[in-house]
Amino acid sequence: MVLGFNLFFVFSFTVFLMLWHMVLPYTMGMGGIILGAYFGWRYKKGKLSIQDVIFALGFIFNLWYVVSLDINVRQYDYFNFFMQAFYFVENDFFIDGPLGYLKSAYYQPPFFAGIAGIITKIGMLFGMTREEGFDEARFISLFAVSGVYVIYWRFLNLFKFDKKVMLWVYAGFVFLSFHTILSGLNNNDALVYFFMVMILYKGYLWYCDASLENAFKVSLFVMLAGMTKFSGLMMMAYLGMLGLALLIERKNKFDAKLWVEFLVIGLGGIIGFSWGIFLLMHGVGLVPPPQSADYQLMSEYSIWQRLSDFSNINILFADVRNGVIEPNVWLSLIKTSIFGEWVWENVVFSYILYVINILFAVFFVYSFGGVFKYKIGNDFGLNLAVIVSVVAVLISWAMFWFKFPYFCSTEFRYVAILMPFGFLWLANFLTQKKLPKWGNVTLAVLSVLFVFAKVIVYLSTI
């Protein structure tokens, strides 16, 4: 089952739309015309598929969200990334500028901000203000989310999943509310998410064909993930378990070729963390606590309350700027995966979206048991990697919000990589389990209602 879109097309298309948006109006119209023409060409050749339609609908909706937002609306850490990007611009990307200021001002790895700085500079050359130029950096996130759609379809096709299940799972993945929010962010969350999904995909290809070439590809994306955001290096747990499974399978445990591949991937992780090493050498913390964020402080709640108090389940939005925070970490994950930390219009459909997401979350947790029972690939090596990765991500997230007891520490964006893992084990579970007809009908109805509610909420708000 081939997807008619590839990364080159998505990258070229996104860059074209960004440049168009800088100088001309009607970006949505132009995007629709190009997609329509491409669809017509695919249809004429008899190659148009359902997955193409799913991808295109997801892309065009996210594009609409990106171009509809005003400057610094529904953003995380906007000013930090704006200052870092403009610092690159002011200092000619270090051609003439000093490096010393970075050690005291910016802790985030520089890859996203460097690209955002280039885009800001291009925008300024077109006569935009620096804020307007930086605003175009959202197209980095739009490309990243769209690239995830492409790569994830390829990843799903590596397995023998039921075709109907795979289309349903892919549609659910594409239309996640969080993906739309992610596509409009002026920060590094979407880009590191893209690189982590690339590691998920390329890592499994390396596991299936442990060659030096595949190891170098994995190493490249590990390096890029680390230089985008430190959390990208959490994928080393996934790669480590795949490597352990390979080692267990090998009769010769001292196979030099395999150990060289381990070394190559490990070097990618070391280079990826080089910015962190730079910061630590200069006494700068990797994750400084939020500034002026007392309104998010959660230290008055006990660990037990944060894990088991569901008294706020009836409160829809985590409107932190108006004093409405969600102390329960599990509800925080659900609420911020749908709405972020903002208030949305159309409360009725927002509640529908909220309830459906809770039901889906319960189903995801239930279906996780299938990872221990049903092989995902040809053996249980990937199952092991999935289990360890999920545990590692959750432990890392728990340590984060425990050390920094702020609401923002519990947000879904810090565990977003669980979604690609989750939809993988869900596809495997539904293929192996064979739900009864009423179960399939229920999932189908809830999925359609989920997409419809999301569209209504976004159209009502943006």
Coordinates of C-alpha atoms in Angstrom, one line a residue:
M1 CA 0.0 0.0 0.0
V2 CA 1.9 3.0 -1.4
L3 CA 1.5 6.6 -0.2
G4 CA 1.7 9.0 -3.1
F5 CA 3.6 11.6 -1.0
N6 CA 7.3 11.5 -0.1
L7 CA 9.5 13.6 2.1
F8 CA 11.0 15.5 -0.9
F9 CA 7.5 16.5 -2.2
V10 CA 6.4 17.5 1.3
F11 CA 9.6 19.5 1.9
S12 CA 9.4 21.3 -1.4
F13 CA 5.7 22.0 -1.1
T14 CA 6.1 23.4 2.4
V15 CA 9.0 25.6 1.5
F16 CA 7.0 26.9 -1.5
L17 CA 4.0 27.7 0.6
M18 CA 6.1 29.4 3.2
L19 CA 7.7 31.7 0.6
W20 CA 4.3 32.3 -0.9
H21 CA 2.9 33.2 2.5
M22 CA 5.7 35.7 3.0
V23 CA 4.8 37.8 0.0
L24 CA 1.3 36.9 -1.3
P25 CA -2.2 36.2 0.1
Y26 CA -4.4 33.2 -0.3
T27 CA -1.8 30.6 0.8
M28 CA -4.6 28.1 1.6
G29 CA -6.1 28.5 -1.9
M30 CA -2.7 28.0 -3.5
G31 CA -2.1 24.9 -1.4
G32 CA -5.5 23.5 -2.3
I33 CA -4.9 24.1 -6.1
I34 CA -1.5 22.3 -6.0
L35 CA -2.9 19.4 -4.0
G36 CA -5.9 19.2 -6.4
A37 CA -3.7 19.2 -9.4
Y38 CA -1.5 16.4 -7.9
F39 CA -4.6 14.4 -7.0
G40 CA -5.9 14.8 -10.6
W41 CA -2.6 13.5 -11.9
R42 CA -2.5 10.6 -9.5
Y43 CA -6.1 9.7 -10.4
K44 CA -5.5 9.8 -14.1
K45 CA -2.6 7.3 -13.6
G46 CA -4.9 5.1 -11.5
K47 CA -2.6 5.5 -8.4
L48 CA -4.8 7.6 -6.1
S49 CA -5.4 5.8 -2.8
I50 CA -7.3 6.3 0.4
Q51 CA -4.1 6.9 2.3
D52 CA -3.3 9.8 -0.1
V53 CA -6.7 11.4 0.7
I54 CA -6.1 10.9 4.5
F55 CA -2.7 12.5 4.2
A56 CA -3.9 15.4 2.1
L57 CA -6.8 16.2 4.4
G58 CA -4.5 16.2 7.4
F59 CA -2.0 18.4 5.7
I60 CA -4.5 21.0 4.4
F61 CA -6.2 21.2 7.8
N62 CA -2.9 21.8 9.5
L63 CA -1.9 24.3 6.9
W64 CA -5.2 26.2 7.6
Y65 CA -4.3 26.2 11.3
V66 CA -0.8 27.5 10.6
V67 CA -1.8 30.4 8.4
S68 CA -4.8 31.3 10.6
L69 CA -2.8 31.9 13.8
D70 CA -1.7 35.4 14.7
I71 CA 1.8 36.1 16.1
N72 CA 2.5 34.4 19.4
V73 CA -0.9 32.7 19.7
R74 CA -1.1 29.2 21.2
Q75 CA 2.7 29.0 21.6
Y76 CA 5.1 27.4 24.0
D77 CA 8.4 29.2 25.0
Y78 CA 7.8 31.7 22.2
F79 CA 10.2 34.4 23.4
N80 CA 13.0 32.0 24.2
F81 CA 13.1 30.7 20.7
F82 CA 12.5 34.1 19.2
M83 CA 15.5 35.6 21.0
Q84 CA 17.7 32.6 20.1
A85 CA 16.7 32.8 16.4
F86 CA 17.2 36.6 16.3
Y87 CA 20.5 36.3 18.1
F88 CA 21.7 34.2 15.2
V89 CA 20.5 36.8 12.8
E90 CA 22.1 39.7 14.7
N91 CA 25.5 37.9 14.8
D92 CA 25.5 36.7 11.2
F93 CA 25.1 33.1 12.3
F94 CA 28.4 33.3 14.2
I95 CA 30.4 34.4 11.2
D96 CA 31.4 37.5 13.1
G97 CA 29.4 37.3 16.3
P98 CA 30.6 36.1 19.8
L99 CA 29.6 32.7 21.2
G100 CA 29.9 33.7 24.8
Y101 CA 26.4 35.2 25.2
L102 CA 24.8 31.8 24.4
K103 CA 26.1 30.1 27.5
S104 CA 24.2 32.4 29.8
A105 CA 21.1 33.0 27.8
Y106 CA 20.1 29.9 25.8
Y107 CA 20.0 26.4 27.0
Q108 CA 18.0 24.8 24.1
P109 CA 20.1 23.0 21.4
P110 CA 20.6 25.3 18.4
F111 CA 19.3 23.3 15.4
F112 CA 15.7 24.6 15.3
A113 CA 16.7 28.2 16.2
G114 CA 19.4 28.2 13.5
I115 CA 16.8 27.2 10.8
A116 CA 14.3 29.7 12.3
G117 CA 17.0 32.4 12.1
I118 CA 17.5 31.7 8.4
I119 CA 13.7 31.9 7.8
T120 CA 13.6 35.1 9.9
K121 CA 16.4 36.6 7.8
I122 CA 14.6 35.7 4.5
G123 CA 11.4 37.3 5.8
M124 CA 13.2 40.5 6.7
L125 CA 14.8 40.6 3.2
F126 CA 11.2 40.5 1.9
G127 CA 10.4 43.6 4.1
M128 CA 8.8 41.8 7.1
T129 CA 9.5 42.7 10.7
R130 CA 11.7 40.4 12.7
E131 CA 8.5 39.1 14.5
E132 CA 6.7 38.5 11.2
G133 CA 9.8 36.8 9.8
F134 CA 10.1 34.5 12.8
D135 CA 6.4 33.7 12.6
E136 CA 7.1 31.9 9.3
A137 CA 9.2 29.4 11.3
R138 CA 5.8 27.6 11.9
F139 CA 6.3 26.1 8.5
I140 CA 9.2 24.1 10.0
S141 CA 6.7 22.5 12.3
L142 CA 4.2 22.0 9.5
F143 CA 6.8 20.1 7.5
A144 CA 7.9 18.1 10.6
V145 CA 4.3 16.9 11.3
S146 CA 3.7 16.2 7.6
G147 CA 7.0 14.3 7.4
V148 CA 5.9 12.2 10.4
Y149 CA 2.7 11.3 8.4
V150 CA 4.8 10.1 5.5
I151 CA 7.3 8.1 7.6
Y152 CA 4.7 6.6 9.8
W153 CA 2.8 5.2 6.9
R154 CA 6.0 3.6 5.6
F155 CA 6.7 2.2 9.1
L156 CA 3.2 0.6 9.4
N157 CA 3.8 -1.0 6.0
L158 CA 6.7 -2.9 7.3
F159 CA 4.3 -5.2 9.2
K160 CA 1.6 -7.6 8.2
F161 CA -1.3 -5.6 9.6
D162 CA -4.9 -6.0 8.3
K163 CA -5.3 -3.4 5.6
K164 CA -8.6 -2.0 7.0
V165 CA -7.0 -1.8 10.4
M166 CA -4.0 0.0 9.1
L167 CA -6.1 2.6 7.3
W168 CA -8.2 3.2 10.4
V169 CA -5.1 3.5 12.6
Y170 CA -3.4 5.8 10.1
A171 CA -6.4 8.1 9.9
G172 CA -6.6 8.2 13.7
F173 CA -2.9 9.1 13.9
V174 CA -3.1 11.8 11.2
F175 CA -6.1 13.5 12.7
L176 CA -4.9 13.7 16.3
S177 CA -5.6 17.1 17.7
F178 CA -2.1 17.3 19.1
H179 CA -0.7 17.1 15.6
T180 CA -2.5 20.2 14.5
I181 CA -1.4 22.1 17.6
L182 CA 2.1 20.9 17.0
S183 CA 2.1 22.0 13.4
G184 CA 1.6 25.6 14.5
L185 CA 4.3 25.9 17.1
N186 CA 7.3 28.3 16.8
N187 CA 9.5 26.0 18.8
N188 CA 11.5 22.7 18.5
D189 CA 8.8 20.3 19.7
A190 CA 7.6 19.3 16.2
L191 CA 11.1 19.0 14.7
V192 CA 12.4 16.7 17.4
Y193 CA 9.2 14.7 17.2
F194 CA 9.9 14.2 13.4
F195 CA 13.5 13.0 14.1
M196 CA 12.3 10.7 16.9
V197 CA 9.8 9.0 14.5
M198 CA 12.6 8.8 11.9
I199 CA 14.7 6.9 14.6
L200 CA 11.7 4.7 15.3
Y201 CA 11.5 3.8 11.5
K202 CA 15.2 3.7 10.7
G203 CA 16.0 1.9 13.9
Y204 CA 13.7 -1.0 13.0
L205 CA 15.1 -1.1 9.4
W206 CA 18.6 -1.4 11.0
Y207 CA 17.2 -4.2 13.3
C208 CA 15.9 -6.1 10.2
D209 CA 19.1 -5.5 8.3
A210 CA 22.0 -4.7 10.6
S211 CA 24.3 -3.1 8.1
L212 CA 26.8 -0.3 8.6
E213 CA 24.9 1.9 6.1
N214 CA 21.7 1.6 8.2
A215 CA 23.6 2.2 11.4
F216 CA 25.0 5.5 9.9
K217 CA 21.4 6.6 9.0
V218 CA 20.2 5.9 12.5
S219 CA 23.2 7.7 13.9
L220 CA 22.5 10.8 11.8
F221 CA 18.9 11.1 13.1
V222 CA 20.0 10.5 16.7
M223 CA 22.5 13.4 16.3
L224 CA 19.9 15.7 14.7
A225 CA 17.3 14.8 17.4
G226 CA 19.8 15.6 20.2
M227 CA 20.8 18.9 18.5
T228 CA 17.2 19.9 18.3
K229 CA 16.0 19.0 21.8
F230 CA 17.6 16.9 24.5
S231 CA 14.5 14.8 24.9
G232 CA 15.2 13.4 21.4
L233 CA 17.9 11.3 23.0
M234 CA 15.3 9.3 24.9
M235 CA 15.1 7.2 21.7
M236 CA 18.5 5.7 22.7
A237 CA 16.5 3.3 25.0
Y238 CA 14.6 2.1 22.0
L239 CA 17.8 1.6 20.0
G240 CA 19.5 0.0 22.9
M241 CA 16.8 -2.7 23.2
L242 CA 16.9 -3.4 19.5
G243 CA 20.7 -3.7 19.8
L244 CA 20.4 -6.1 22.7
A245 CA 17.9 -8.2 20.8
L246 CA 20.4 -8.4 17.9
L247 CA 23.2 -9.3 20.2
I248 CA 21.1 -12.1 21.8
E249 CA 20.3 -13.5 18.3
R250 CA 24.0 -13.6 17.2
K251 CA 25.9 -16.8 17.9
N252 CA 29.1 -14.8 17.9
K253 CA 28.6 -12.2 20.6
F254 CA 31.9 -10.5 19.7
D255 CA 31.1 -9.9 16.0
A256 CA 33.2 -6.9 15.2
K257 CA 30.8 -5.7 12.5
L258 CA 27.9 -5.5 14.9
W259 CA 30.0 -3.7 17.6
V260 CA 31.2 -1.2 15.1
E261 CA 27.5 -0.5 14.3
F262 CA 26.8 0.0 18.0
L263 CA 29.8 2.4 18.1
V264 CA 28.5 4.4 15.2
I265 CA 25.0 4.8 16.7
G266 CA 26.6 5.7 20.1
L267 CA 28.7 8.4 18.5
G268 CA 25.5 9.9 17.1
G269 CA 24.2 10.1 20.6
I270 CA 27.4 11.7 21.9
I271 CA 27.5 14.3 19.1
G272 CA 23.8 14.9 19.6
F273 CA 24.4 15.7 23.3
S274 CA 27.4 18.0 22.5
W275 CA 25.4 21.1 23.2
G276 CA 24.5 19.7 26.6
I277 CA 28.2 19.0 27.2
F278 CA 28.9 22.6 26.2
L279 CA 26.3 23.9 28.7
L280 CA 27.5 21.7 31.5
M281 CA 31.1 22.8 31.0
H282 CA 30.0 26.4 31.5
G283 CA 27.8 25.7 34.5
V284 CA 24.5 26.1 32.7
G285 CA 21.6 23.8 33.6
L286 CA 20.1 21.6 30.9
V287 CA 16.6 22.4 32.1
P288 CA 16.3 25.6 34.0
P289 CA 13.1 26.0 35.9
P290 CA 10.3 28.2 34.4
Q291 CA 10.6 31.9 35.1
S292 CA 7.7 33.9 36.5
A293 CA 5.6 30.8 36.6
D294 CA 4.2 30.8 40.1
Y295 CA 0.7 30.4 38.7
Q296 CA 1.8 27.0 37.5
L297 CA 3.3 25.8 40.7
M298 CA 2.0 22.5 41.9
S299 CA 4.1 21.9 45.0
E300 CA 1.1 22.1 47.3
Y301 CA -0.2 18.9 45.9
S302 CA 1.1 15.6 47.2
I303 CA 2.4 12.9 44.8
W304 CA -0.7 10.8 45.7
Q305 CA -3.0 13.6 44.7
R306 CA -1.2 14.2 41.5
L307 CA -1.5 10.5 40.6
S308 CA -4.9 9.6 41.8
D309 CA -7.1 12.7 42.4
F310 CA -9.6 12.8 39.5
S311 CA -11.9 15.4 41.0
N312 CA -11.2 17.8 38.1
I313 CA -12.2 15.3 35.5
N314 CA -15.3 17.4 34.7
I315 CA -13.3 20.6 34.1
L316 CA -12.6 20.8 30.3
F317 CA -9.7 23.1 29.8
A318 CA -6.4 23.5 31.7
D319 CA -6.6 27.3 31.5
V320 CA -3.4 28.0 33.4
R321 CA -3.2 31.7 32.7
N322 CA -6.6 32.2 34.5
G323 CA -5.7 30.0 37.4
V324 CA -7.3 26.8 36.2
I325 CA -4.6 24.1 36.4
E326 CA -5.0 20.3 36.3
P327 CA -3.1 18.7 39.2
N328 CA -3.7 15.1 38.1
V329 CA -0.9 14.2 35.7
W330 CA -3.0 11.7 33.7
L331 CA -5.8 14.1 33.1
S332 CA -3.2 16.7 32.2
L333 CA -1.8 14.4 29.5
I334 CA -5.3 14.0 28.0
K335 CA -6.4 17.6 28.2
T336 CA -3.1 19.1 26.8
S337 CA -3.1 16.5 24.0
I338 CA -6.4 17.9 22.8
F339 CA -6.4 21.5 23.9
G340 CA -2.9 22.4 25.0
E341 CA -3.1 24.9 27.9
W342 CA -5.7 27.1 26.2
V343 CA -9.4 27.7 26.1
W344 CA -11.3 26.8 23.0
E345 CA -14.8 27.7 21.7
N346 CA -17.8 25.5 21.3
V347 CA -17.9 23.8 24.7
V348 CA -20.4 21.1 23.6
F349 CA -18.2 19.7 20.9
S350 CA -15.1 20.3 23.0
Y351 CA -16.7 18.0 25.6
I352 CA -17.4 15.4 22.9
L353 CA -13.8 15.5 21.9
Y354 CA -12.7 15.3 25.5
V355 CA -14.9 12.2 26.3
I356 CA -13.9 10.4 23.1
N357 CA -10.2 11.0 23.9
I358 CA -10.7 9.6 27.4
L359 CA -12.3 6.4 25.9
F360 CA -9.5 6.1 23.4
A361 CA -6.9 6.5 26.1
V362 CA -8.5 3.7 28.1
F363 CA -8.5 1.5 25.0
F364 CA -4.8 2.3 24.3
V365 CA -3.9 1.3 27.9
Y366 CA -5.9 -1.9 27.6
S367 CA -4.4 -2.8 24.2
F368 CA -0.9 -2.3 25.5
G369 CA -1.3 -5.8 27.1
G370 CA -1.1 -7.2 23.5
V371 CA 2.6 -6.1 23.4
F372 CA 3.3 -8.9 25.9
K373 CA 1.3 -11.5 23.9
Y374 CA 1.5 -10.8 20.2
K375 CA 4.6 -10.4 18.1
I376 CA 4.7 -7.1 16.3
G377 CA 7.4 -8.1 13.8
N378 CA 9.0 -11.4 13.0
D379 CA 10.1 -11.9 16.7
F380 CA 9.7 -10.2 20.0
G381 CA 12.7 -7.9 19.6
L382 CA 10.5 -4.9 18.7
N383 CA 8.1 -5.8 21.5
L384 CA 10.9 -5.6 24.0
A385 CA 12.0 -2.2 22.5
V386 CA 8.5 -0.8 22.7
I387 CA 8.0 -1.9 26.3
V388 CA 11.3 -0.5 27.5
S389 CA 10.8 2.7 25.5
V390 CA 7.3 3.4 27.0
V391 CA 8.7 2.8 30.5
A392 CA 11.7 5.0 29.8
V393 CA 9.6 7.9 28.5
L394 CA 7.2 7.7 31.4
I395 CA 10.0 7.6 33.9
S396 CA 11.7 10.5 32.3
W397 CA 8.5 12.5 32.3
A398 CA 7.8 11.6 35.9
M399 CA 11.2 12.7 37.0
F400 CA 10.7 15.9 35.1
W401 CA 7.5 16.9 36.8
F402 CA 8.7 15.6 40.2
K403 CA 11.8 17.8 40.0
F404 CA 10.0 20.8 38.5
P405 CA 6.5 20.7 40.1
Y406 CA 4.9 23.0 37.6
F407 CA 1.8 22.2 35.5
C408 CA 3.8 22.7 32.2
S409 CA 6.1 19.9 33.2
T410 CA 3.2 17.4 32.9
E411 CA 2.1 18.4 29.4
F412 CA 1.6 15.9 26.6
R413 CA 4.3 17.4 24.4
Y414 CA 6.9 15.8 26.6
V415 CA 5.6 12.3 25.9
A416 CA 4.4 12.8 22.4
I417 CA 6.5 10.0 21.1
L418 CA 4.2 7.6 22.9
M419 CA 1.6 8.1 20.2
P420 CA 3.6 6.5 17.3
F421 CA 4.4 3.6 19.7
G422 CA 0.8 3.5 20.8
F423 CA -0.7 3.4 17.3
L424 CA 1.8 0.7 16.4
W425 CA 0.7 -1.7 19.2
L426 CA -2.9 -0.8 18.6
A427 CA -2.6 -1.8 14.9
N428 CA -1.0 -5.1 16.0
F429 CA -3.6 -5.7 18.7
L430 CA -6.6 -5.1 16.3
T431 CA -5.0 -7.3 13.7
Q432 CA -4.4 -10.1 16.1
K433 CA -7.4 -9.8 18.3
K434 CA -10.2 -9.5 15.6
L435 CA -12.8 -7.4 17.4
P436 CA -16.4 -8.4 17.1
K437 CA -18.6 -6.5 14.7
W438 CA -20.1 -4.3 17.3
G439 CA -16.6 -3.4 18.5
N440 CA -15.5 -2.3 15.0
V441 CA -18.7 -0.4 14.5
T442 CA -18.2 1.4 17.8
L443 CA -14.6 2.3 16.9
A444 CA -15.7 3.6 13.5
V445 CA -18.5 5.7 14.9
L446 CA -16.3 7.2 17.6
S447 CA -13.5 7.9 15.1
V448 CA -15.9 9.8 12.7
L449 CA -17.4 11.7 15.6
F450 CA -13.9 12.5 16.9
V451 CA -12.8 14.0 13.6
F452 CA -16.1 15.9 13.2
A453 CA -15.9 17.3 16.7
K454 CA -12.2 18.4 16.2
V455 CA -13.1 20.3 13.0
I456 CA -16.0 22.0 14.6
V457 CA -14.0 23.1 17.7
Y458 CA -11.1 24.4 15.5
L459 CA -13.4 26.2 13.1
S460 CA -15.3 27.8 16.0
T461 CA -12.1 29.0 17.7
I462 CA -9.5 30.0 15.1

